[in-house]
Amino acid sequence: MRETDGGHDDRRGPDRMSLPQVRLDDLLDEVRSRMSEISQTQERIRTLLEAVVSIGEGLELEPLLLRITETATRLVNARYGALGVIGPDGEMSRFIPVGLEPEEIARIEHWPKGEGILGLLIKRPEPLRLRDVRDHPESRGFPQGHPPMHTFLGVPIRIRDQVFGNLYMTDKIDGAEFTGDDELLLRALATAAGTAIENAQLFVQTQSRETWLDASGEITTRLLSGAAPEEVLRLVARRARVMAQADVAVIAMPGEEPETLTVRVWDGPAERCGPLTAETRGVTLSRAPETLLGRAYLPGGPLRTDVSSGGYEGVDFLTRMGVGPVLILPFGPPDGARGVLVLARIQGAEEFQNGWPNMLSSFADQAAVALELAEARLDSERLSVLEDRDRIARDLHDTVIQRLYATAITLMGTVRRIDDGTSAERVRNAVDDLDDTIRQIRSTIFALQSPAEHGSSWLRSQVLELVNAASETLGFAPRLLTQGPVDNAVDERVGGHLVAVLREALSNVARHAGAGSVDVELSVADDEVTLRVTDDGRGVPEGVSRSGLNNLASRAEELGGSMSVVSGPGEGTVVEWTAPARFEEG
């Protein structure tokens, strides 16, 4: 008999037990799912930490940027990745891709230039995640030969408040879309990358400062050892080029013409900058306000740009050498710039960093001060030499010449008392020698009182060099006598003609005269210069061609002067050439 009231129905037992069993299975599945998610999250966190550690290794900027790009690509499981560096002009200056094969790279017409989606991230540096990059209204397509890409994830890399660049990720390897977790991971990596990049930049700046201190010490040492200003300039150019990691350094200083600069020194390997660097020294450049050099020189502020893009005046000498990024610094303080220091890198190289202009400007200012000290020291030494020369000239004039003159007067008075004709002739010859010695000393006095900084460019020095050089062809040393202010009174044009006349006259004596002695006299008096070349040779025969002498006469007539030739067989020849000391047109 079955119990119908208050009894237990065994047939309903299994049904009542199945519901808790189902719930338990669901809970186990959910636990397993959550455990899997936790495991994946832990794995991704571990991957992120490893990525942060990896990009923190090493302080060289170039390998660091590539390492950041590769690490970011692996972190979000992307097929392609890139890092775009933003230049000082707000445009993309560098593009570092990963994930492309060499043959794929070869097919691409050009790297992205920061337009379209990439340009959007530059204009609005905020994370951007897209299902398909081609569907976005800012999309401009891909360069010719670029592989197709669909999903997209981009985040900015910031260094403090400044955007250094952007990380671009496309196409996950598993074909899925980029998720919010991917964005968070990439943003975290970008934050660590910004710190690593800043550390690398600071490391480079620290190295540069150490180099700057070392260079400053070397310049000071050279100055204390008495180095010439030109040597100091070469040292400045070389050390500045090394500090800035540039390929060529040029220092240009004000030229003779208004609004011009003349290249004083350059430094750089010719094999990288081209053979035109050898022609750079002495080149005249414009520093007009509208030129690139003028903009740096006149306001006295550093300029950083890339001349390979064109549109700049006055930098043809750089573009011919194939350079691109340039850094132009005023050489000296803004209110008294002594020139410009130009640092340049070859086309395609990285632009100069933001912090370098200030550091290199300090170095250029210090180098300019060092140069002023070197020139002041040379001026002091030159003044000391001039004072010594003036003292010697006074001593020669006031003491030596007067004593020689008195001795000659005494001998002339004694000649009349000598009865022996031979002895009297000897005394007269001694008096003539004394008179000749006095004239030579007077010529030496004029030479001592002439400025010495131009060296061999002075007319007296050029004449002396010609006379000394003629000794080899003549077989003996000609006798030279100069009188008057030759260097100060004769202008450059007249001096050039006179040197050519003397060269031709000495050449004629060596080729035709057969002389045993030659006297060269150069004198200036009453605003007129006279050159007399006398030899004791065979004279100028009748009927021979006088084309060389005619050329000398033409030079005199061109200047408003004259020339005469006195010669006889066996009596030697006297060529006298006269011209105004200063030529005036008309």
XYZ file of C-alpha atoms in Angstrom:
586
model
C 0.000 0.000 0.000
C 1.527 3.381 -1.114
C 1.615 6.313 1.231
C -0.309 9.142 -0.289
C -0.286 11.650 2.533
C 2.817 12.788 4.312
C 4.883 10.129 2.687
C 8.036 10.382 0.511
C 7.834 9.779 -3.205
C 11.133 8.066 -4.249
C 10.506 8.658 -7.964
C 11.036 12.453 -7.556
C 14.502 12.125 -5.912
C 16.684 12.070 -9.028
C 14.879 15.064 -10.535
C 15.447 17.090 -7.435
C 19.274 16.262 -7.488
C 19.912 17.202 -11.175
C 19.577 20.982 -10.707
C 22.482 21.444 -8.248
C 24.625 19.250 -10.461
C 24.002 21.518 -13.480
C 24.791 24.613 -11.481
C 28.026 23.080 -10.247
C 29.155 22.306 -13.817
C 28.430 25.883 -14.874
C 30.357 27.206 -11.940
C 33.299 24.958 -12.757
C 33.260 26.118 -16.375
C 33.155 29.708 -15.256
C 36.011 29.133 -12.836
C 38.044 27.472 -15.556
C 37.278 30.407 -17.897
C 38.225 32.942 -15.256
C 41.396 31.009 -14.468
C 42.271 31.027 -18.156
C 41.655 34.779 -18.357
C 43.727 35.354 -15.247
C 46.482 33.211 -16.710
C 46.350 35.115 -19.981
C 46.323 38.418 -18.121
C 49.285 37.328 -16.032
C 51.067 36.225 -19.182
C 50.413 39.569 -20.876
C 51.526 41.456 -17.748
C 54.649 39.323 -17.652
C 55.179 40.064 -21.356
C 54.684 43.801 -20.706
C 57.200 43.747 -17.856
C 59.711 41.897 -20.010
C 59.088 44.439 -22.773
C 59.658 47.361 -20.374
C 62.875 45.761 -19.154
C 64.082 45.064 -22.695
C 63.594 48.627 -23.945
C 65.386 49.925 -20.876
C 68.578 48.102 -21.845
C 71.165 50.244 -23.560
C 71.303 54.003 -24.001
C 72.068 54.353 -27.705
C 69.103 56.070 -29.325
C 69.094 54.406 -32.750
C 69.022 50.776 -31.523
C 66.544 51.813 -28.813
C 63.956 53.092 -31.299
C 64.100 49.880 -33.310
C 63.890 47.801 -30.104
C 60.791 49.709 -28.962
C 59.064 49.104 -32.294
C 59.853 45.384 -32.313
C 58.782 44.971 -28.682
C 55.476 46.787 -29.228
C 54.712 44.596 -32.244
C 55.244 41.408 -30.244
C 53.315 42.746 -27.250
C 50.022 43.217 -29.122
C 50.623 40.283 -31.509
C 50.665 42.586 -34.579
C 51.909 41.528 -37.983
C 53.280 44.985 -38.843
C 54.529 47.829 -36.636
C 56.249 51.172 -37.039
C 57.498 54.127 -35.035
C 57.134 57.592 -36.553
C 59.385 60.324 -35.119
C 57.977 63.858 -35.229
C 60.476 66.537 -36.278
C 60.810 70.088 -34.939
C 58.563 71.368 -37.731
C 55.686 69.130 -36.581
C 56.093 66.781 -39.561
C 57.194 63.152 -39.557
C 60.976 63.187 -39.774
C 61.694 59.448 -39.474
C 59.766 56.206 -40.024
C 61.013 52.934 -38.505
C 59.038 49.873 -39.753
C 59.176 46.235 -38.650
C 57.500 43.094 -40.017
C 58.246 43.776 -43.693
C 60.476 41.547 -45.758
C 63.314 43.129 -47.781
C 61.530 42.478 -51.066
C 58.362 44.122 -49.688
C 60.363 47.170 -48.648
C 61.951 47.345 -52.101
C 58.506 47.506 -53.751
C 57.303 50.463 -51.649
C 57.580 53.741 -53.587
C 58.173 55.842 -50.451
C 57.605 55.647 -46.731
C 54.473 57.316 -45.298
C 54.916 61.072 -44.951
C 52.605 61.668 -42.017
C 49.385 62.153 -43.944
C 45.970 60.518 -43.543
C 45.561 58.363 -40.432
C 49.206 58.813 -39.435
C 48.829 62.559 -39.798
C 45.680 62.463 -37.665
C 47.695 61.014 -34.788
C 50.295 63.761 -35.248
C 47.605 66.464 -35.159
C 45.664 64.820 -32.324
C 48.078 62.735 -30.231
C 45.515 60.420 -28.662
C 45.143 56.599 -28.845
C 43.321 55.480 -31.993
C 41.859 51.980 -32.612
C 40.156 51.077 -35.919
C 38.393 47.991 -37.273
C 39.547 48.824 -40.816
C 41.894 51.722 -41.505
C 40.495 52.121 -45.024
C 37.005 53.023 -43.731
C 38.127 56.058 -41.754
C 37.337 59.439 -43.415
C 40.952 60.622 -42.886
C 42.375 57.610 -44.739
C 44.482 58.535 -47.796
C 45.382 55.034 -48.907
C 48.852 53.502 -49.011
C 51.961 54.406 -51.053
C 52.505 52.515 -54.304
C 53.755 48.986 -53.563
C 52.735 49.089 -49.886
C 51.167 45.819 -48.627
C 47.438 46.058 -47.715
C 46.626 46.571 -44.040
C 43.294 46.561 -42.189
C 43.021 46.714 -38.395
C 44.924 49.586 -36.764
C 46.099 50.663 -33.316
C 48.111 53.814 -32.710
C 49.321 55.507 -29.511
C 51.590 58.535 -28.965
C 54.977 58.403 -27.235
C 55.397 61.370 -24.923
C 58.492 62.755 -23.253
C 57.027 64.791 -20.420
C 54.637 67.230 -22.152
C 56.143 66.867 -25.627
C 55.120 64.246 -28.192
C 58.227 62.483 -29.488
C 56.398 60.277 -32.000
C 53.748 57.594 -32.452
C 53.585 53.801 -32.412
C 51.540 52.325 -35.280
C 50.357 48.686 -35.153
C 48.353 46.952 -37.920
C 46.815 43.505 -38.553
C 46.937 41.089 -35.627
C 48.506 37.773 -36.562
C 45.413 35.768 -35.478
C 43.180 37.952 -37.672
C 41.259 39.417 -34.743
C 40.715 43.077 -33.988
C 42.815 45.048 -31.540
C 41.116 45.107 -28.146
C 40.945 47.573 -25.305
C 43.504 45.449 -23.468
C 45.852 45.782 -26.446
C 45.430 49.536 -26.274
C 46.153 49.589 -22.530
C 49.274 47.452 -22.973
C 50.549 49.609 -25.827
C 49.889 52.809 -23.876
C 51.824 51.394 -20.913
C 54.698 50.444 -23.190
C 54.654 53.898 -24.820
C 54.968 55.502 -21.383
C 57.996 53.360 -20.579
C 59.392 54.047 -24.069
C 59.136 57.805 -23.479
C 61.198 57.473 -20.321
C 63.773 55.264 -22.072
C 64.075 57.703 -25.000
C 64.480 60.656 -22.633
C 67.224 58.776 -20.780
C 68.978 58.030 -24.069
C 68.775 61.695 -25.095
C 70.106 62.797 -21.717
C 72.921 60.275 -22.019
C 73.874 61.690 -25.434
C 73.727 65.224 -24.054
C 75.894 64.212 -21.095
C 78.466 62.688 -23.406
C 78.367 65.831 -25.531
C 78.884 68.032 -22.470
C 81.879 65.945 -21.463
C 83.226 66.314 -24.969
C 82.528 70.045 -24.792
C 84.458 70.384 -21.525
C 87.323 68.383 -22.990
C 87.302 70.517 -26.142
C 87.224 73.732 -24.108
C 90.205 72.540 -22.130
C 92.089 71.657 -25.297
C 91.378 75.077 -26.818
C 92.589 76.803 -23.652
C 95.752 74.699 -23.670
C 96.442 75.568 -27.299
C 95.951 79.267 -26.551
C 98.313 79.158 -23.598
C 100.898 77.426 -25.783
C 100.710 80.280 -28.317
C 98.658 78.653 -31.093
C 97.710 80.836 -34.070
C 94.048 81.908 -34.512
C 93.734 79.794 -37.674
C 94.803 76.720 -35.714
C 92.261 77.546 -33.002
C 89.503 77.846 -35.639
C 90.399 74.449 -37.118
C 90.297 72.925 -33.647
C 86.893 74.502 -32.926
C 85.459 73.188 -36.207
C 86.780 69.670 -35.628
C 85.582 69.390 -32.035
C 82.161 70.909 -32.823
C 81.710 68.404 -35.655
C 82.544 65.500 -33.337
C 80.248 66.770 -30.572
C 77.288 67.215 -32.934
C 77.997 63.942 -34.780
C 78.017 65.965 -38.006
C 79.669 65.106 -41.299
C 81.085 68.542 -42.046
C 81.754 71.733 -40.079
C 82.353 75.148 -41.632
C 83.353 78.420 -39.968
C 82.681 81.554 -42.035
C 83.636 85.052 -40.909
C 82.914 88.530 -42.333
C 84.546 89.090 -45.721
C 85.950 92.196 -47.350
C 82.707 93.079 -49.138
C 79.610 94.253 -47.211
C 77.073 91.561 -46.269
C 79.457 88.710 -47.107
C 81.064 85.889 -45.181
C 84.271 84.113 -46.171
C 84.861 80.465 -45.284
C 87.920 80.413 -43.037
C 88.084 76.705 -42.147
C 86.163 73.498 -42.777
C 86.439 70.066 -41.241
C 85.052 66.754 -42.449
C 86.054 63.569 -44.265
C 86.212 64.279 -47.995
C 85.245 60.699 -48.810
C 81.797 61.283 -47.254
C 81.186 64.907 -48.171
C 82.552 64.810 -51.702
C 85.569 66.481 -53.347
C 83.877 69.893 -53.281
C 84.807 70.267 -49.602
C 88.402 70.886 -50.708
C 87.167 73.947 -52.611
C 85.149 75.334 -49.709
C 87.924 77.318 -48.011
C 87.946 80.917 -49.201
C 84.448 80.759 -50.711
C 82.517 84.035 -50.370
C 78.964 83.636 -49.034
C 76.121 86.107 -48.683
C 74.872 87.088 -45.230
C 72.052 89.286 -46.496
C 68.999 89.254 -44.195
C 66.980 87.051 -46.553
C 69.635 84.297 -46.683
C 69.813 81.374 -44.281
C 73.252 82.447 -43.010
C 72.063 86.029 -42.626
C 69.115 84.954 -40.500
C 71.496 83.205 -38.103
C 74.217 85.870 -38.182
C 72.210 89.088 -37.892
C 69.751 88.237 -35.083
C 72.396 86.015 -33.560
C 70.190 82.961 -33.008
C 70.778 79.283 -33.933
C 68.866 77.804 -36.871
C 68.056 74.126 -37.452
C 66.666 72.926 -40.777
C 67.180 70.599 -43.758
C 68.612 72.283 -46.864
C 68.027 69.270 -49.120
C 64.368 70.258 -49.426
C 65.413 73.480 -51.221
C 64.040 76.983 -50.891
C 67.017 78.442 -49.038
C 69.317 81.154 -50.399
C 73.065 81.271 -49.967
C 73.693 77.595 -49.176
C 74.655 76.267 -52.610
C 78.084 75.327 -51.280
C 76.353 72.930 -48.856
C 73.807 71.423 -51.239
C 76.610 70.675 -53.734
C 78.231 68.544 -51.039
C 75.049 66.494 -50.659
C 74.177 67.506 -47.106
C 70.687 67.687 -45.626
C 70.180 68.522 -41.919
C 72.124 71.639 -40.894
C 72.627 73.526 -37.650
C 73.819 77.144 -38.023
C 75.142 78.947 -34.954
C 76.373 82.527 -34.600
C 80.068 82.481 -33.768
C 80.168 84.813 -30.777
C 77.607 86.787 -28.742
C 74.450 88.131 -30.454
C 75.548 91.759 -30.131
C 78.938 91.094 -31.698
C 78.891 87.917 -33.796
C 82.231 87.217 -35.428
C 80.812 84.786 -37.961
C 78.814 81.570 -38.178
C 79.508 77.930 -37.378
C 77.709 75.587 -39.795
C 77.314 71.905 -38.886
C 75.807 69.607 -41.519
C 74.951 65.952 -42.018
C 74.542 64.049 -45.269
C 71.116 63.793 -46.869
C 68.804 61.307 -45.173
C 70.565 61.525 -41.808
C 68.729 62.272 -38.561
C 68.125 65.923 -37.760
C 70.007 67.595 -34.926
C 68.405 67.129 -31.500
C 66.457 69.903 -29.799
C 68.866 70.366 -26.896
C 72.029 70.647 -28.962
C 71.724 74.239 -30.281
C 71.933 75.697 -26.767
C 74.894 73.546 -25.779
C 76.768 74.130 -29.025
C 75.955 77.843 -28.896
C 77.716 78.002 -25.517
C 80.693 76.205 -27.017
C 80.747 78.556 -30.028
C 80.580 81.597 -27.734
C 83.420 80.237 -25.626
C 85.439 79.479 -28.748
C 84.835 83.029 -30.029
C 86.161 84.432 -26.745
C 89.167 82.135 -27.040
C 89.765 83.394 -30.569
C 89.597 87.002 -29.390
C 92.166 86.210 -26.712
C 94.435 84.563 -29.287
C 94.164 87.542 -31.631
C 94.728 89.968 -28.754
C 97.839 88.032 -27.775
C 99.103 88.129 -31.358
C 98.384 91.860 -31.549
C 100.365 92.355 -28.367
C 103.270 90.319 -29.745
C 103.066 92.168 -33.063
C 103.103 95.506 -31.258
C 106.134 94.400 -29.269
C 107.918 93.405 -32.487
C 107.026 96.718 -34.124
C 108.313 98.614 -31.106
C 111.595 96.674 -31.317
C 111.828 97.355 -35.043
C 111.181 101.048 -34.473
C 113.834 101.159 -31.758
C 116.355 99.427 -34.039
C 115.491 101.825 -36.865
C 116.050 104.820 -34.568
C 119.360 103.415 -33.392
C 120.493 102.839 -36.975
C 119.464 106.342 -38.021
C 120.648 108.267 -34.975
C 123.841 106.363 -34.235
C 125.135 104.107 -37.014
C 124.384 106.337 -40.015
C 125.692 109.444 -38.249
C 128.962 107.737 -37.343
C 129.382 106.347 -40.866
C 128.603 109.769 -42.310
C 131.167 111.410 -40.005
C 133.756 108.798 -40.963
C 133.150 109.465 -44.668
C 133.506 113.230 -44.157
C 136.798 112.684 -42.284
C 138.135 110.445 -45.036
C 137.169 112.951 -47.731
C 139.112 115.644 -45.868
C 142.081 113.305 -45.568
C 142.161 112.483 -49.312
C 143.401 115.968 -50.159
C 146.422 115.456 -47.936
C 147.519 112.182 -49.512
C 150.189 112.643 -52.147
C 150.217 109.049 -53.339
C 147.588 108.756 -56.110
C 146.988 105.040 -55.525
C 146.362 105.519 -51.826
C 144.101 108.494 -52.494
C 142.030 106.370 -54.906
C 141.661 103.648 -52.332
C 140.397 106.140 -49.780
C 137.915 107.563 -52.297
C 136.661 104.021 -53.007
C 136.238 103.467 -49.261
C 134.210 106.668 -49.074
C 132.012 105.419 -51.940
C 131.536 102.134 -50.102
C 130.557 104.021 -46.968
C 128.069 106.081 -48.979
C 126.628 102.887 -50.459
C 126.431 101.363 -46.978
C 124.545 104.409 -45.707
C 122.005 104.072 -48.523
C 121.533 100.375 -47.761
C 121.031 101.120 -44.064
C 118.461 103.783 -44.948
C 116.654 101.160 -47.054
C 116.724 98.798 -44.081
C 115.276 101.525 -41.885
C 112.358 101.977 -44.286
C 111.791 98.197 -44.236
C 111.822 98.115 -40.436
C 109.297 100.938 -40.238
C 106.860 99.205 -42.652
C 104.040 97.061 -41.150
C 105.016 93.404 -41.129
C 101.682 91.577 -40.898
C 101.310 91.097 -44.657
C 104.633 89.260 -44.918
C 105.649 88.432 -48.466
C 102.759 90.429 -49.984
C 104.745 93.652 -49.560
C 106.417 94.998 -52.701
C 109.871 95.104 -51.115
C 109.567 91.423 -50.169
C 108.430 90.441 -53.671
C 111.367 92.291 -55.240
C 113.788 90.627 -52.825
C 112.363 87.185 -53.652
C 112.793 87.822 -57.396
C 116.380 89.007 -56.953
C 117.265 85.991 -54.802
C 115.594 83.621 -57.264
C 117.599 85.151 -60.147
C 120.851 84.040 -58.481
C 120.325 80.493 -59.757
C 119.955 81.486 -63.427
C 122.609 84.243 -63.356
C 125.221 82.234 -61.474
C 125.797 85.062 -58.992
C 123.771 87.175 -56.582
C 122.543 90.525 -57.961
C 123.056 93.595 -55.800
C 119.806 95.153 -54.533
C 119.342 98.683 -53.236
C 115.958 100.119 -52.196
C 115.305 103.702 -51.146
C 112.206 105.424 -49.854
C 108.862 104.142 -48.540
C 108.446 101.455 -51.206
C 105.819 99.412 -49.376
C 103.672 102.312 -48.222
C 103.835 104.592 -51.274
C 103.367 102.169 -54.204
C 99.827 100.862 -54.739
C 98.962 97.273 -55.646
C 98.405 97.832 -59.383
C 101.676 99.700 -59.941
C 103.496 97.183 -57.775
C 102.156 94.309 -59.890
C 103.486 95.918 -63.089
C 106.830 96.673 -61.436
C 107.322 93.066 -60.323
C 106.531 91.838 -63.859
C 109.032 94.360 -65.325
C 111.784 93.259 -62.934
C 111.131 89.596 -63.722
C 111.431 90.257 -67.473
C 114.544 92.432 -67.073
C 116.408 89.842 -64.978
C 115.343 87.113 -67.419
C 116.781 89.123 -70.353
C 120.086 89.575 -68.529
C 120.311 85.848 -67.756
C 119.498 84.799 -71.353
C 121.304 87.405 -73.444
C 123.736 89.665 -71.562
C 126.482 87.297 -70.393
C 127.009 89.682 -67.476
C 129.256 89.254 -64.463
C 127.343 91.614 -62.189
C 123.849 93.088 -61.967
C 122.628 96.018 -59.854
C 118.946 96.447 -59.069
C 117.859 99.805 -57.669
C 114.321 100.529 -56.522
C 113.479 103.976 -55.241
C 110.438 106.093 -54.435
C 110.585 109.881 -54.447
C 108.122 112.677 -55.231
C 105.216 110.212 -55.717
C 107.148 108.358 -58.412
C 108.676 104.903 -58.375
C 111.817 104.120 -60.360
C 113.306 100.709 -61.125
C 116.827 100.599 -62.563
C 118.503 97.360 -63.659
C 122.171 97.710 -64.637
C 124.443 94.939 -65.962
C 128.015 94.827 -67.291
C 127.236 92.432 -70.132
C 127.630 92.652 -73.891
C 124.830 95.173 -74.399
C 121.882 95.046 -76.753
C 123.061 94.321 -80.326
C 121.663 96.376 -83.193
C 118.890 94.822 -85.258
C 117.718 92.268 -82.708
C 114.052 91.930 -81.727
C 113.110 94.057 -78.762
C 109.669 92.552 -78.111
C 110.430 91.979 -74.424
C 111.631 95.560 -73.921
C 108.614 96.840 -75.839
C 106.356 95.014 -73.406
C 108.090 96.764 -70.512
C 107.566 100.122 -72.224
C 103.886 99.328 -72.769
C 103.454 98.656 -69.056
C 104.997 102.040 -68.240
C 102.795 103.861 -70.759
C 99.677 102.144 -69.402
C 100.420 103.683 -66.003
C 101.439 107.079 -67.394
C 105.166 106.456 -66.962
C 108.167 105.891 -69.202
C 111.068 103.554 -69.845
C 114.556 104.109 -71.258
C 117.296 101.708 -72.356
C 120.952 102.789 -72.505
C 123.261 100.211 -74.037
C 126.387 99.855 -76.097
C 128.527 96.944 -77.341
C 130.636 95.744 -74.443
C 129.375 98.551 -72.220
C 126.488 96.737 -70.582
C 122.891 97.855 -70.385
C 120.882 100.157 -68.135
C 117.083 99.696 -68.125
C 115.245 102.450 -66.245
C 111.508 102.096 -65.725
C 109.496 104.910 -64.127
C 105.801 105.224 -63.213
C 103.571 107.112 -60.779
C 103.602 105.449 -57.359
C 99.782 105.410 -57.354
C 97.700 104.897 -60.472
C 94.623 107.051 -60.957
C 92.025 106.327 -63.625
C 91.377 108.990 -66.291
